[in-house]
Amino acid sequence: MTHTQLPDELPTELQNALERHDLCDAQHLLCRRPSHVIADDLARMDTVDAVVAFRLLGKDQAIEVFEELEPVDQQAILMGLRDVAFRELVEELDPDDRVRMLREAPAKVVRRVLAGLSTHERQVTAALLGYPEGSVGRYMTPEVVALDGQSTVGQALQRVRTKGADAETVYTLPVVDTGRRLSGVVTLRELVLSPPDDNVTDHVVTGAARAYASDSAEGAARLMRETNALALPVVDSEERLVGLLTIDDAVEVIEEADTEDVVLQSGAAPWMGHYMAASVWQLARYRVVWLLLLLLAATLTVTVTEAFESTLERVTQLAMFIPLLIGTGGNAGAQAATAAVRALAVGEVRVSDLPAIIWRECRVGVVLGTMLATLGMVLGTLFVGAQIAVVVGVTLVIICGWAATVGGAMPLLAKRLHIDPAVVSAPMVTTLVDATGLVIYFLTARAVLGI
């Protein structure tokens, strides 16, 4: 189903209606908007207006909108609701969506949510919260229609009709034995198109991908993408079925991981919530720590320049090319680091590939440096003479080779040390290459010019 996006000015109209206390107009505007657009509007508002607007929604629409919100915005909405509305909302949520909301919630929010649940829902939620942070168990849905492998297709379809309303998905159906150990999966499409008297085991895919509840959620989500699965069975250490990771949760896991990587690669700390709802102070606070660290690291560049001050005094023309060389080296290193982080994230390379990555990126860097050096030497000869041009050209080849090698290797080394590869990517690589690039430049100048 597709929705037609309404004019951009409607969020402002909604805000104005709330400020005028014209709740009828606000409710009329909300009825005309799809759930994901309403969720975006609520995330942009202050908490009071967001709660007022949320309470104008019908019950079914409110659940849909709530599930579209980020956890930090969900928590803000919940704390603004009265007890009856609060209990109804948390009870209607799917267990995995409820756990997603509680992952970063304060203890008082968790206690209030658990206290507002029925006994069954409380037990299910507590069980999911018991899995390690970042594991598949935190994201899976335990509400699964599991089929007996000894049943017929007709019996299986009847079970789907009976239990399907309580399950999050019925398109992928796990098949289990008497001990609830996973035998394989069968699709609803396969059952519908098969004769009712067929045995379910005749249609089971026994080699289907699966994940253990303690496995990384990101790894399981990327496995789903590789296998084009709509749902991934999740089992415990004894191969017993405990849930399913559905495609909507898998997409969310990948989006969270990619967002965190992008933020870390830019030299900032990841934050929760909507960008437009974050204050200037919040955004500055998330960025300042990394900038301070990079500022301290950049003092290496100043130290190197001071160490080679006598060289600069004797050939002042060398100073003209410092920004060009360290900028080029930093960019080459950042390109290699970004490629390595991306390849690690999607499973194209492993830590064991480190020697191959170093050899590959070193050659890529030398090729790039040679191409840039050719142009640099031509321009340098015209402006500062052949000797300085040779220094610049040789330095470009060495710096690009070194920068690409460092940029490609650092994320894999970080992974081996159990550090997020994105943390040591572009900004850190650029800062390191800046300092070492100057050393390479001045040592090359001394060798070529004989000073």
mmCIF file with all atom_site columns, C-alpha atoms in Angstrom, residues 305 308-309 311-326 384 388 391-392 438 441-442 445 449:
data_model
loop_
_atom_site.group_PDB
_atom_site.id
_atom_site.type_symbol
_atom_site.label_atom_id
_atom_site.label_alt_id
_atom_site.label_comp_id
_atom_site.label_asym_id
_atom_site.label_entity_id
_atom_site.label_seq_id
_atom_site.pdbx_PDB_ins_code
_atom_site.Cartn_x
_atom_site.Cartn_y
_atom_site.Cartn_z
_atom_site.occupancy
_atom_site.B_iso_or_equiv
_atom_site.pdbx_formal_charge
_atom_site.auth_seq_id
_atom_site.auth_comp_id
_atom_site.auth_asym_id
_atom_site.auth_atom_id
_atom_site.pdbx_PDB_model_num
ATOM 1  C CA . THR A 1 305 ? 56.824 20.570 11.949 1.00 0.00 ? 305 THR A CA 1
ATOM 2  C CA . PHE A 1 308 ? 61.982 19.767 10.868 1.00 0.00 ? 308 PHE A CA 1
ATOM 3  C CA . GLU A 1 309 ? 62.029 23.543 11.317 1.00 0.00 ? 309 GLU A CA 1
ATOM 4  C CA . THR A 1 311 ? 64.718 22.020 6.873  1.00 0.00 ? 311 THR A CA 1
ATOM 5  C CA . LEU A 1 312 ? 61.908 24.500 6.248  1.00 0.00 ? 312 LEU A CA 1
ATOM 6  C CA . GLU A 1 313 ? 64.217 27.429 6.943  1.00 0.00 ? 313 GLU A CA 1
ATOM 7  C CA . ARG A 1 314 ? 66.680 26.249 4.314  1.00 0.00 ? 314 ARG A CA 1
ATOM 8  C CA . VAL A 1 315 ? 64.038 25.496 1.630  1.00 0.00 ? 315 VAL A CA 1
ATOM 9  C CA . THR A 1 316 ? 61.021 27.653 2.420  1.00 0.00 ? 316 THR A CA 1
ATOM 10 C CA . GLN A 1 317 ? 59.242 26.527 -0.748 1.00 0.00 ? 317 GLN A CA 1
ATOM 11 C CA . LEU A 1 318 ? 58.576 23.167 0.925  1.00 0.00 ? 318 LEU A CA 1
ATOM 12 C CA . ALA A 1 319 ? 55.994 24.842 3.168  1.00 0.00 ? 319 ALA A CA 1
ATOM 13 C CA . MET A 1 320 ? 53.786 25.605 0.163  1.00 0.00 ? 320 MET A CA 1
ATOM 14 C CA . PHE A 1 321 ? 52.972 21.929 -0.370 1.00 0.00 ? 321 PHE A CA 1
ATOM 15 C CA . ILE A 1 322 ? 52.287 20.860 3.227  1.00 0.00 ? 322 ILE A CA 1
ATOM 16 C CA . PRO A 1 323 ? 48.489 21.390 3.044  1.00 0.00 ? 323 PRO A CA 1
ATOM 17 C CA . LEU A 1 324 ? 48.315 19.605 -0.329 1.00 0.00 ? 324 LEU A CA 1
ATOM 18 C CA . LEU A 1 325 ? 50.264 16.565 0.837  1.00 0.00 ? 325 LEU A CA 1
ATOM 19 C CA . ILE A 1 326 ? 48.657 15.988 4.223  1.00 0.00 ? 326 ILE A CA 1
ATOM 20 C CA . VAL A 1 384 ? 58.966 25.940 -8.064 1.00 0.00 ? 384 VAL A CA 1
ATOM 21 C CA . ILE A 1 388 ? 60.999 20.516 -5.429 1.00 0.00 ? 388 ILE A CA 1
ATOM 22 C CA . VAL A 1 391 ? 60.218 15.830 -3.825 1.00 0.00 ? 391 VAL A CA 1
ATOM 23 C CA . VAL A 1 392 ? 56.473 16.436 -4.040 1.00 0.00 ? 392 VAL A CA 1
ATOM 24 C CA . LEU A 1 438 ? 54.936 15.229 7.242  1.00 0.00 ? 438 LEU A CA 1
ATOM 25 C CA . TYR A 1 441 ? 57.749 14.622 3.245  1.00 0.00 ? 441 TYR A CA 1
ATOM 26 C CA . PHE A 1 442 ? 60.670 16.104 5.139  1.00 0.00 ? 442 PHE A CA 1
ATOM 27 C CA . ALA A 1 445 ? 63.177 16.377 0.904  1.00 0.00 ? 445 ALA A CA 1
ATOM 28 C CA . LEU A 1 449 ? 67.798 17.812 -1.965 1.00 0.00 ? 449 LEU A CA 1
#
